[in-house]
Short mmCIF file of C-alpha atoms and ligand atoms in Angstrom, two decimals:
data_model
loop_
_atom_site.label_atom_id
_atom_site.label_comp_id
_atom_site.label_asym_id
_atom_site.label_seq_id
_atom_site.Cartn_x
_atom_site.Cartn_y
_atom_site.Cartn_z
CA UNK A 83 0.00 0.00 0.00
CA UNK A 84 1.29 3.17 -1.22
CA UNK A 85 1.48 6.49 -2.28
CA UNK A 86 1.61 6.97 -6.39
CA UNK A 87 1.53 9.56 -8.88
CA UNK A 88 -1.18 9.88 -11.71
CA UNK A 89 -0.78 11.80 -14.73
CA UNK A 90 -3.68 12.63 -16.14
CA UNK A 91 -4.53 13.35 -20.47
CA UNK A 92 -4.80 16.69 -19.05
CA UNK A 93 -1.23 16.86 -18.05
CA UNK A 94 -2.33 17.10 -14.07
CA UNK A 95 -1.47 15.33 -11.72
CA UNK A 96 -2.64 14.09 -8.49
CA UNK A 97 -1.34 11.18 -5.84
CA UNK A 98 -3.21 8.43 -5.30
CA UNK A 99 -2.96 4.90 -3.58
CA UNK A 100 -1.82 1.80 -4.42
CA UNK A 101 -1.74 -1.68 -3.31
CA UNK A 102 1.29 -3.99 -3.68
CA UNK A 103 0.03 -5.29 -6.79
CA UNK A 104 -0.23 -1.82 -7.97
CA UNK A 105 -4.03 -1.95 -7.97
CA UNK A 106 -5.62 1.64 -7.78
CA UNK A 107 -7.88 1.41 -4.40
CA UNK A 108 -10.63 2.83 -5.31
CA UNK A 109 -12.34 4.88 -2.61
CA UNK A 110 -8.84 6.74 -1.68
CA UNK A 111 -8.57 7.39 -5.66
CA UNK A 112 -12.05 9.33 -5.62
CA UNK A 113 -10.96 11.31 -2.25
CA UNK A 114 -8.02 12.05 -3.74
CA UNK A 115 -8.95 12.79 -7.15
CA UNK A 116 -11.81 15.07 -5.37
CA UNK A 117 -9.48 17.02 -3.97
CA UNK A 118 -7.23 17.74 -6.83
CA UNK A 119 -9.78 18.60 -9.42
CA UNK A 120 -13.26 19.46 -7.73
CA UNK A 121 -11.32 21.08 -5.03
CA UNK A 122 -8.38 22.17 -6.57
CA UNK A 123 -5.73 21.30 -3.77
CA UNK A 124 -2.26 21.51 -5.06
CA UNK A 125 -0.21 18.45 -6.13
CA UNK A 126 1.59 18.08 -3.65
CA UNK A 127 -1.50 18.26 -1.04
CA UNK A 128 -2.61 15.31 -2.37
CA UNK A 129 0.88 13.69 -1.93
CA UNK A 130 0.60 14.48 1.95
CA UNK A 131 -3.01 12.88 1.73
CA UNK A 132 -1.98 9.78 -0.15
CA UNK A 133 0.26 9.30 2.05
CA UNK A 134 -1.53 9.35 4.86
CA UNK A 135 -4.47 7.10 3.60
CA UNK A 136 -1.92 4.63 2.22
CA UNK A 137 -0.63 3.80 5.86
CA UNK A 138 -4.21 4.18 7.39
CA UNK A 139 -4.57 1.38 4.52
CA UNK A 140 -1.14 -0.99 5.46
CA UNK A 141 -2.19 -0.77 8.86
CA UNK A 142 -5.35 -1.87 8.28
CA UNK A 143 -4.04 -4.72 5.94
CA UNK A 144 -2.11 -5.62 8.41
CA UNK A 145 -3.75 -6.27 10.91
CA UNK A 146 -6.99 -7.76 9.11
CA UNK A 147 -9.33 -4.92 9.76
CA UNK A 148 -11.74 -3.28 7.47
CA UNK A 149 -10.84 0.51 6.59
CA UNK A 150 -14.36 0.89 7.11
CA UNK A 151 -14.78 0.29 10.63
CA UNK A 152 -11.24 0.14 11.54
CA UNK A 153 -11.72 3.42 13.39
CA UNK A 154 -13.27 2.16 16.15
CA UNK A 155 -9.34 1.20 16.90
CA UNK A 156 -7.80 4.88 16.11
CA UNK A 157 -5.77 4.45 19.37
CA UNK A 158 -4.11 1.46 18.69
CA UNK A 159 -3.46 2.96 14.97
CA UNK A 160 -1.73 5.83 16.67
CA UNK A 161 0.57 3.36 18.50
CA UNK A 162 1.58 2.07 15.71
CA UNK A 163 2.23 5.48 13.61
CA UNK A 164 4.18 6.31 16.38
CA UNK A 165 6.48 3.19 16.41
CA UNK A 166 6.59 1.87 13.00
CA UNK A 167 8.94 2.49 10.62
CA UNK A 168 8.31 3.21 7.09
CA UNK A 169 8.27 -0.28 5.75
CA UNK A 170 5.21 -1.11 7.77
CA UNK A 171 6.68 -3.97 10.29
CA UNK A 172 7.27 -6.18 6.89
CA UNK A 173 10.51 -7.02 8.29
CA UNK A 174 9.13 -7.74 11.41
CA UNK A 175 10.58 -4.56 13.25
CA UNK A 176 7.87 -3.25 14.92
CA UNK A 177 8.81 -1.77 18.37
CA UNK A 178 12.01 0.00 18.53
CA UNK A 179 13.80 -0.92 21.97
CA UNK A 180 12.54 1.13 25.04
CA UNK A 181 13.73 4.50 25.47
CA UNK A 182 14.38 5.05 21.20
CA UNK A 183 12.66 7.47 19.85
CA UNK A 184 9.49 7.24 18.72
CA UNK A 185 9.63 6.68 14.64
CA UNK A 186 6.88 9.42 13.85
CA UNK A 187 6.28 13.09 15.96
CA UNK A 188 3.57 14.44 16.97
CA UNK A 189 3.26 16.85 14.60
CA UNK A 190 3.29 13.80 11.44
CA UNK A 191 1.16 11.86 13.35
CA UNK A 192 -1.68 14.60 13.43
CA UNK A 193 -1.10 15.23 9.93
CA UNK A 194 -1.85 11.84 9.19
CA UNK A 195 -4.89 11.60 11.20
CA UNK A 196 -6.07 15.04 9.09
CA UNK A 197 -5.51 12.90 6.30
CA UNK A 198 -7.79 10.29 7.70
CA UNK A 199 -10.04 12.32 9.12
CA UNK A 200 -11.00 13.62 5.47
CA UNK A 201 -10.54 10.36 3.64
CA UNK A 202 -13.25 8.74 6.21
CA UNK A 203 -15.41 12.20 6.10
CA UNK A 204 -15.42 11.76 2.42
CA UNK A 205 -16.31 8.24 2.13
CA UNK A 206 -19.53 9.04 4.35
CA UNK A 207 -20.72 11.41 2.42
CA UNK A 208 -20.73 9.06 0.01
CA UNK A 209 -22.23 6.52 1.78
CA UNK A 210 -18.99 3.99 1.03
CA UNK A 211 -18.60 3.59 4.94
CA UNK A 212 -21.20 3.73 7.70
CA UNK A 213 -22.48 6.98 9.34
CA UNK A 214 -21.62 6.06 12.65
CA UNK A 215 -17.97 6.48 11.80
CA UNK A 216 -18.08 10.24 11.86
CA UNK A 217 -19.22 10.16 15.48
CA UNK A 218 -15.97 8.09 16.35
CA UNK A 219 -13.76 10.95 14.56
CA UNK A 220 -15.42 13.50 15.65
CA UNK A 221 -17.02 13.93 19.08
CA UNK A 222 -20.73 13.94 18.74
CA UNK A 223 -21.70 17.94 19.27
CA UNK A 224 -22.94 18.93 22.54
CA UNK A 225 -25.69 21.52 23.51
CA UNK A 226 -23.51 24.35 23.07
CA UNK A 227 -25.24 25.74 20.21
CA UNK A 228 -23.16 27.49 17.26
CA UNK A 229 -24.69 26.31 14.38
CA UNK A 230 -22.31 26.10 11.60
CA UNK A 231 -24.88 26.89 8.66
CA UNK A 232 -21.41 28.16 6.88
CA UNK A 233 -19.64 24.76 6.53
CA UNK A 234 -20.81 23.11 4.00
CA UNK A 235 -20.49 19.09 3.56
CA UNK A 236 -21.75 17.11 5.76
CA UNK A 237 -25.26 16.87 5.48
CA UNK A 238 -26.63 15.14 7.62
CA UNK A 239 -25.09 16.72 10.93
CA UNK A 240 -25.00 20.25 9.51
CA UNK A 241 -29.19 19.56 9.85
CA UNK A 242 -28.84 18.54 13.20
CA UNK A 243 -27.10 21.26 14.29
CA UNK A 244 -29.19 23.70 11.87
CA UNK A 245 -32.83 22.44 14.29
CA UNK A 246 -30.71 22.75 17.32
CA UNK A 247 -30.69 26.49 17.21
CA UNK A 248 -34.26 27.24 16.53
CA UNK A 249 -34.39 29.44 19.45
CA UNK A 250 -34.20 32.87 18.50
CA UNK A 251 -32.16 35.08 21.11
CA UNK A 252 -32.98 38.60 21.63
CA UNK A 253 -30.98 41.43 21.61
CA UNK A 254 -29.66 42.10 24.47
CA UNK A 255 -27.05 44.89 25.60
CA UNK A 256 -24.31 42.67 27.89
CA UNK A 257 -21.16 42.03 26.98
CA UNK A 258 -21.79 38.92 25.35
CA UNK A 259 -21.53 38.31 21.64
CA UNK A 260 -24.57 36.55 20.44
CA UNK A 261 -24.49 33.21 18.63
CA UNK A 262 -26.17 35.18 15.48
CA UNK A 263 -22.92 37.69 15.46
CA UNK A 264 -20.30 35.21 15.88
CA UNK A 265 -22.40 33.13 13.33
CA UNK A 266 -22.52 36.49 10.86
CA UNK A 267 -18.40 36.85 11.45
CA UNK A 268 -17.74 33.42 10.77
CA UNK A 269 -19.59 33.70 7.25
CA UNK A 270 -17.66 36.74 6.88
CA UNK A 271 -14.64 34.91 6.97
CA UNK A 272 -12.03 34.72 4.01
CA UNK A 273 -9.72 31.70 4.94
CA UNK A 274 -10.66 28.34 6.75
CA UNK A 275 -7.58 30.08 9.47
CA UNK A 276 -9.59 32.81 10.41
CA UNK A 277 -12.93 30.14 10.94
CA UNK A 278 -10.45 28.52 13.22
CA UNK A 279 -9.23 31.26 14.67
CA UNK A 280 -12.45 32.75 15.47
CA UNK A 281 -13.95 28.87 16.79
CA UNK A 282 -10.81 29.04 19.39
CA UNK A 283 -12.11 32.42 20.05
CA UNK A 284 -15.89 31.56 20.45
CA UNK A 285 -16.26 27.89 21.21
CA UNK A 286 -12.74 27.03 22.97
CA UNK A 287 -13.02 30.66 24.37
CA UNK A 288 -9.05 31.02 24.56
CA UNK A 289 -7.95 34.79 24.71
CA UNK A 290 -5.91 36.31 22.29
CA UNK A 291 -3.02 35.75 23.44
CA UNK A 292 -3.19 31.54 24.76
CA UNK A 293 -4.52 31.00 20.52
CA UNK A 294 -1.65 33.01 19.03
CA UNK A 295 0.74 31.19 21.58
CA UNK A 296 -0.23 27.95 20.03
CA UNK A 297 2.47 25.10 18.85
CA UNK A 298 1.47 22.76 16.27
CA UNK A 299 2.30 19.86 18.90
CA UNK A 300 -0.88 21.32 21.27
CA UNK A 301 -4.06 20.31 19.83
CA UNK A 302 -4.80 16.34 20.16
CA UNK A 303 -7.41 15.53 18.56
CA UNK A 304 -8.52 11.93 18.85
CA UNK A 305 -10.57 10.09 20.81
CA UNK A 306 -7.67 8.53 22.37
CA UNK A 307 -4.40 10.39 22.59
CA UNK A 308 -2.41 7.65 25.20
CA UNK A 309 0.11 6.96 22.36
CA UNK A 310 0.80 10.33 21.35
CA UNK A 311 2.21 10.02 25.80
CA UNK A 312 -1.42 11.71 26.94
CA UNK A 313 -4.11 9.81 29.68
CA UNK A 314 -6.30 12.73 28.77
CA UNK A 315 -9.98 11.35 27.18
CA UNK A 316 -11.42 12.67 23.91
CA UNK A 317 -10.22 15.48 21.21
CA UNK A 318 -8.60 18.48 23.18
CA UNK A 319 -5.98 21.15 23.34
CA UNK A 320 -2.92 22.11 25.84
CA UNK A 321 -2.70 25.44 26.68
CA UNK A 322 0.60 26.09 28.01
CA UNK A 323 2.14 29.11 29.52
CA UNK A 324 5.34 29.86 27.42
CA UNK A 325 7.75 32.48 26.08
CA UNK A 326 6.79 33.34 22.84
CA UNK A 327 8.77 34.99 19.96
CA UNK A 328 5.89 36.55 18.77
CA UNK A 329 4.64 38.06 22.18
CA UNK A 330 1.91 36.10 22.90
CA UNK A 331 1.68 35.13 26.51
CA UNK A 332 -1.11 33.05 28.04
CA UNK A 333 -2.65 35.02 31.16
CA UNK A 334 -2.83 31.60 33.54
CA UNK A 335 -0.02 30.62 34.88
CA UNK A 336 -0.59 27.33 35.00
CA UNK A 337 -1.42 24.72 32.02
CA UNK A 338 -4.62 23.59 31.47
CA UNK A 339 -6.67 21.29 28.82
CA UNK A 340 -9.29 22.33 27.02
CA UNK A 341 -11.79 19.74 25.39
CA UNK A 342 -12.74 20.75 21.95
CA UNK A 343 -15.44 19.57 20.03
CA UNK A 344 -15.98 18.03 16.73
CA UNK A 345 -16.94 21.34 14.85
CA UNK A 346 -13.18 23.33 16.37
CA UNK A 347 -11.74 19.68 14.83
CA UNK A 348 -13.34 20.40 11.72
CA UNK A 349 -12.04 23.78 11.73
CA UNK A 350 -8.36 22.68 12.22
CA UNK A 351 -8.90 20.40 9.81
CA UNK A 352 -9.77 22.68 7.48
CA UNK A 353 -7.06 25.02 8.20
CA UNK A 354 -4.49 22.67 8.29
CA UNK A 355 -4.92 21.55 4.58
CA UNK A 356 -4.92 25.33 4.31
CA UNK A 357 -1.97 25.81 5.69
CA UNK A 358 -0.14 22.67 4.30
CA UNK A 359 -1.22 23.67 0.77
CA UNK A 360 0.00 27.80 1.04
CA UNK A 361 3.52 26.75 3.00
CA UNK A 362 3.89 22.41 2.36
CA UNK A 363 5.88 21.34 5.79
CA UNK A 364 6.94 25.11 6.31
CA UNK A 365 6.18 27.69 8.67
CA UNK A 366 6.82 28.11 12.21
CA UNK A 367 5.89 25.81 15.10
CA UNK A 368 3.43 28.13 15.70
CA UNK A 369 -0.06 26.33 14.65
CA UNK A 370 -1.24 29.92 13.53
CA UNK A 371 0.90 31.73 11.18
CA UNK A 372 0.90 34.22 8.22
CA UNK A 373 -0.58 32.54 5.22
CA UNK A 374 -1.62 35.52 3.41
CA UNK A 375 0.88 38.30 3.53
CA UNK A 376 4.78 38.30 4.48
CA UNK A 377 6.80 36.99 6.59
CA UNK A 378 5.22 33.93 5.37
CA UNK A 379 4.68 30.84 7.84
CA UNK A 380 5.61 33.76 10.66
CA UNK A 381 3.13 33.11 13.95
CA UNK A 382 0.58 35.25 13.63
CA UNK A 383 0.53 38.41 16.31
CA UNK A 384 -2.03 38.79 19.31
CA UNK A 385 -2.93 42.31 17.59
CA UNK A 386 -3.23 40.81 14.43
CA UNK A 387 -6.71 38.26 15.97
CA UNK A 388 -7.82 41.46 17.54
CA UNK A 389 -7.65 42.62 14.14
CA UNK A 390 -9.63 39.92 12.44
CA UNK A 391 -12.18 40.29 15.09
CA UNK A 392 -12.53 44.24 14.09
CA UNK A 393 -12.88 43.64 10.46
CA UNK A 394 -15.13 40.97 10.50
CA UNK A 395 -17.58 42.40 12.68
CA UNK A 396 -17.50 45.64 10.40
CA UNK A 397 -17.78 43.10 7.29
CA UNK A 398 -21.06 41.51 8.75
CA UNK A 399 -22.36 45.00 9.28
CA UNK A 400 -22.90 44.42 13.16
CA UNK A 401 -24.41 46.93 15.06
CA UNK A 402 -21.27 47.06 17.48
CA UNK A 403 -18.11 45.89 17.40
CA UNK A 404 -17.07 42.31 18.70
CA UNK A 405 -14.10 41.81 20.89
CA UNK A 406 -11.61 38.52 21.02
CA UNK A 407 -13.65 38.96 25.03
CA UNK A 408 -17.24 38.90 24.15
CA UNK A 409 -16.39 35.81 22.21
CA UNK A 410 -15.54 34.34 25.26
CA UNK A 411 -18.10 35.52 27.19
CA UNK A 412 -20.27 33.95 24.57
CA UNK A 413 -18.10 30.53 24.76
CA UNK A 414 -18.66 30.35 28.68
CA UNK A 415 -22.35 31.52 28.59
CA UNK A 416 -22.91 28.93 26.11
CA UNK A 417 -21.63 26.76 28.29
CA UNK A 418 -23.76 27.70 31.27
CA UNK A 419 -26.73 27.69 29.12
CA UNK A 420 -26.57 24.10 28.17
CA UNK A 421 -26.36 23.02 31.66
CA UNK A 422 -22.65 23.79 32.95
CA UNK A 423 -21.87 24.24 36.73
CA UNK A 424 -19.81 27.43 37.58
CA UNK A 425 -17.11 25.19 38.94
CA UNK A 426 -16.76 23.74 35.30
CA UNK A 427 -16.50 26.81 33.39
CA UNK A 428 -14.24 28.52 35.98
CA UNK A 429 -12.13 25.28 35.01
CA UNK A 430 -12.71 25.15 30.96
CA UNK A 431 -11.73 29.10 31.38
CA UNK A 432 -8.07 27.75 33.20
CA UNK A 433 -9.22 30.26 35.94
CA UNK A 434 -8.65 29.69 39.77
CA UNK A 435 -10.95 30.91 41.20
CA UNK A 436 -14.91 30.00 40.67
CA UNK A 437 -15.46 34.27 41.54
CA UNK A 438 -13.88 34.87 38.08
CA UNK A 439 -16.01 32.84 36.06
CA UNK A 440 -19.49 34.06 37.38
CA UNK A 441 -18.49 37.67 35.43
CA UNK A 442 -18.54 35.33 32.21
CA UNK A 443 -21.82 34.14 32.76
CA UNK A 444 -24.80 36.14 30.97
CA UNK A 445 -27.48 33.55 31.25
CA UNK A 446 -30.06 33.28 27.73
CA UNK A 447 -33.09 34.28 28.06
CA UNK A 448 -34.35 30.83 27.22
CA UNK A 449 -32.52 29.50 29.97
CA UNK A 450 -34.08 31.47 32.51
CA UNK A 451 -37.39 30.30 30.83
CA UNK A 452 -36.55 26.79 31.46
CA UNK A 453 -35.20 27.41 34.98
CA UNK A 454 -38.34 28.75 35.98
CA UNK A 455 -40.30 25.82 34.27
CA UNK A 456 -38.11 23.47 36.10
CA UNK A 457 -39.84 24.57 39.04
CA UNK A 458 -42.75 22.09 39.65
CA UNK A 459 -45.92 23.27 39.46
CA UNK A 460 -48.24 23.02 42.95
CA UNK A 461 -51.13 20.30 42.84
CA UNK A 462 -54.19 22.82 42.27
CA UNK A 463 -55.84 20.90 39.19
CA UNK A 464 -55.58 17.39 41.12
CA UNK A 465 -57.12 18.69 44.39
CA UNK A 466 -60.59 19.38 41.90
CA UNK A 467 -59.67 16.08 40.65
CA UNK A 468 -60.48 14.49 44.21
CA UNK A 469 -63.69 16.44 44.58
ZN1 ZN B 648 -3.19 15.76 25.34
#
C-alpha cells in the first residue's frame, strides 16, 4: 500500500494509492482525485493525503481490519504510527527498543490523522462507509449551540445542528456576543484560518493571546491520545504558559486542557490543509501563522486576531463591534446555558478561582425560561380532581 503519482490526459497530476500489486484502491482514488480537481488542492497536497491514507490502509491490511470500521481502533493505529517504521513492520521490526525514539512526531502523526479524518469524512458522504464512523472521529456535538450553517459538507449533521438552534435570542445589551454575530463573522470569513481562529475564540473561548501562543504539537485531537504520551480522554488542546517569539503570553499561569469539540476539529482540519497547501511542511511551530501576507509561515501576532475580530464584525455590518472577550463571554455563557456548573466553566476558562467565572456568565433568556419551568408546578388541578 502506497502512495503513487497519476498523470492525467490533461497533463495534471494528483497522488493516489496503491496496493502492492499496484491496484488503484478505489475509494482513496475518488478522495483524492476530489481534492485535486473538484477542489483544486495543489499536487503536492494530495501527496501528503496519499500518504496518509496509504498507511491508514497498510495498517489496516495488516492487521486484518476493514478501513471501514477500523476506526473504532484509532488508538491502537496511533501506537503504531508512532512506532513503526516506514516499511510497515514487513521485516518484522515493529517496536524499537525502550527508550528510542518514537519513529513518527507528533506533529506527522496529526497530519496523518487530518488525512484520515477527510478520507473517512469523504467516504460518508458518500455513503462507502457507515455513518456512525463520523461520530468516532469527531465527538458527537454537545448543547452548546453554534450552528455552523457556513460549513458546507456534511449533510446530515450540519441539519442537526441547523434544528438545534431554533431558538431565537434577543438582543440584548451585555457584553456577550450573540451566537447570530459570531455566526454572521464566521460567514464573513475569508480563509478556513480565520474560521479557526475565530472557533478558538468563540467555542474554545481562549484569549488572544493563549490561541496566538499555540504550537502545532498542542491540539490532540482523537478520541484517544495515550500513544501520542497523553491519559487525557477525547479530542482536546494544551494550553501552556510559554515564552513566545511573537509576544503572545497566556494570562494563567498554570497549564490547562481544554476539550474541543468536533466542529473546532473540523475547523483545524480545514485550516491545516490550508496551511499545508500555502507553505507544504513550512512555517513556524506556531499552529497559527501568516498565510496571506509576508513573513510567510511567521506566527501570527495577538494584535493581528484582535484585528480579524474588528474587520469581521465591520464586514457583517454588526451593530457594534465584537471583541476577542465577548467571544468568550459567549463561549462560557454557552456553556452555562446548556447546563454547565460554575465550577466547570471557571475550570474550561483555566481560571482559579470560581469568583472569576461568574463575570462570564450572561445567562439566555431561554434558559431562565426553562429554569423557571423546572420549578414544579403546585397540585391545584388534582385537588378538583379528588372532589
Ligand atoms: Zn493531550
Amino acid at each position: 500500500m502506497r502512495a503513487f503519482p497519476v498523470q492525467m490526459p490533461s497533463g495534471a497530476r494528483y497522488w493516489t494509492v496503491v496496493d502492492d500489486e499496484l491496484q488503484v484502491i478505489i475509494e482513496a482514488d475518488r478522495f483524492l482525485r476530489e481534492l485535486r480537481l473538484a477542489r483544486g488542492r495543489a499536487e503536492t497536497t494530495t501527496k501528503a493525503y496519499a500518504e496518509g491514507v496509504s498507511l491508514f490502509l497498510r495498517w489496516c491490511t495488516r492487521t486484518g481490519r476493514d478501513w471501514r470500521t477500523a476506526v473504532r481502533d484509532m488508538g491502537l493505529f496511533v501506537l503504531w504510527l508512532r512506532w513503526t517504521p516506514g516499511d510497515g513492520g514487513r521485516r518484522g521490526v515493529v517496536v524499537p527498543g525502550p527508550g528510542a525514539p518514537p519513529v513518527r512526531g507528533e506533529s506527522r502523526i496529526n497530519k496523518v490523522l487530518t488525512a484520515i479524518r477527510m478520507f473517512l469524512t469523504h467516504a460518508v458522504v458518500n455513503k462507502a462507509a457507515p455513518a456512525w464512523v463520523l461520530e468516532q472521529i469527531y465527538e458527537v456535538g454537545d448543547d452548546r449551540d453554534l450552528p455552523m450553517d457556513a460549513r458546507g459538507e456534511s449533510g446530515g449533521l450540519r441539519q442537526r445542528l441547523r434544528a438545534r438552534h431554533r431558538v431565537h435570542e434577543p438582543e440584548t445589551t451585555i457584553d456577550r456576543a450573540s451566537d447570530e454575530e459570531i455566526v454572521a463573522m464566521f460567514l464573513e470569513c475569508r480563509s478556513a484560518r480565520d474560521r479557526f481562529i475565530l472557533l478558538l475564540l468563540s467555542r474554545v473561548g481562549l484569549r488572544p493571546g493563549q490561541a496566538a501562543g499555540l504550537r502545532r504539537c498542542d491540539p490532540h485531537l482523537v478520541m484517544d491520545s495515550r500513544a501520542l504520551g497523553c491519559n487525557i480522554e477525547g479530542a482536546h488542546v494544551h494550553v501552556i504558559r510559554r515564552q513566545n517569539v511573537n509576544n503572545a503570553w497566556s494570562k494563567s499561569k498554570k497549564s490547562w486542557v481544554m476539550p474541543v469539540d468536533f466542529l473546532v476539529v473540523q475547523a483545524f482540519d480545514q485550516y491545516a490543509l490550508e496551511r499545508h497547501q500555502l507553505l507544504g511542511e513550512g512555517g513556524s511551530d506556531f499552529l497559527l501563522v501568516n498565510l496571506f501576507r509576508p513573513p510567510y509561515g511567521a506566527p501570527v501576532t495577538t494584535g493581528a486576531i484582535g484585528e480579524l475580530c474588528e474587520s469581521l464584525s465591520h464586514r457583517a455590518r454588526l451593530d457594534r463591534q465584537i471583541t476577542p472577550r465577548m467571544c468568550r463571554h459567549a463561549m462560557a455563557s454557552n456553556v452555562a446555558d446548556a447546563g454547565g456548573r460554575l465550577d466547570e466553566v471557571q475550570a474550561l476558562l483555566g481560571q482559579k478561582h470560581p469568583g472569576s467565572a461568574r463575570t462570564y456568565l450572561h445567562p439566555k433568556s431561554s434558559r431562565l425560561r426553562e429554569a423557571v419551568d423546572r420549578v414544579p408546578s403546585p397540585r391545584l388541578s388534582s385537588k378538583e380532581d379528588d372532589q
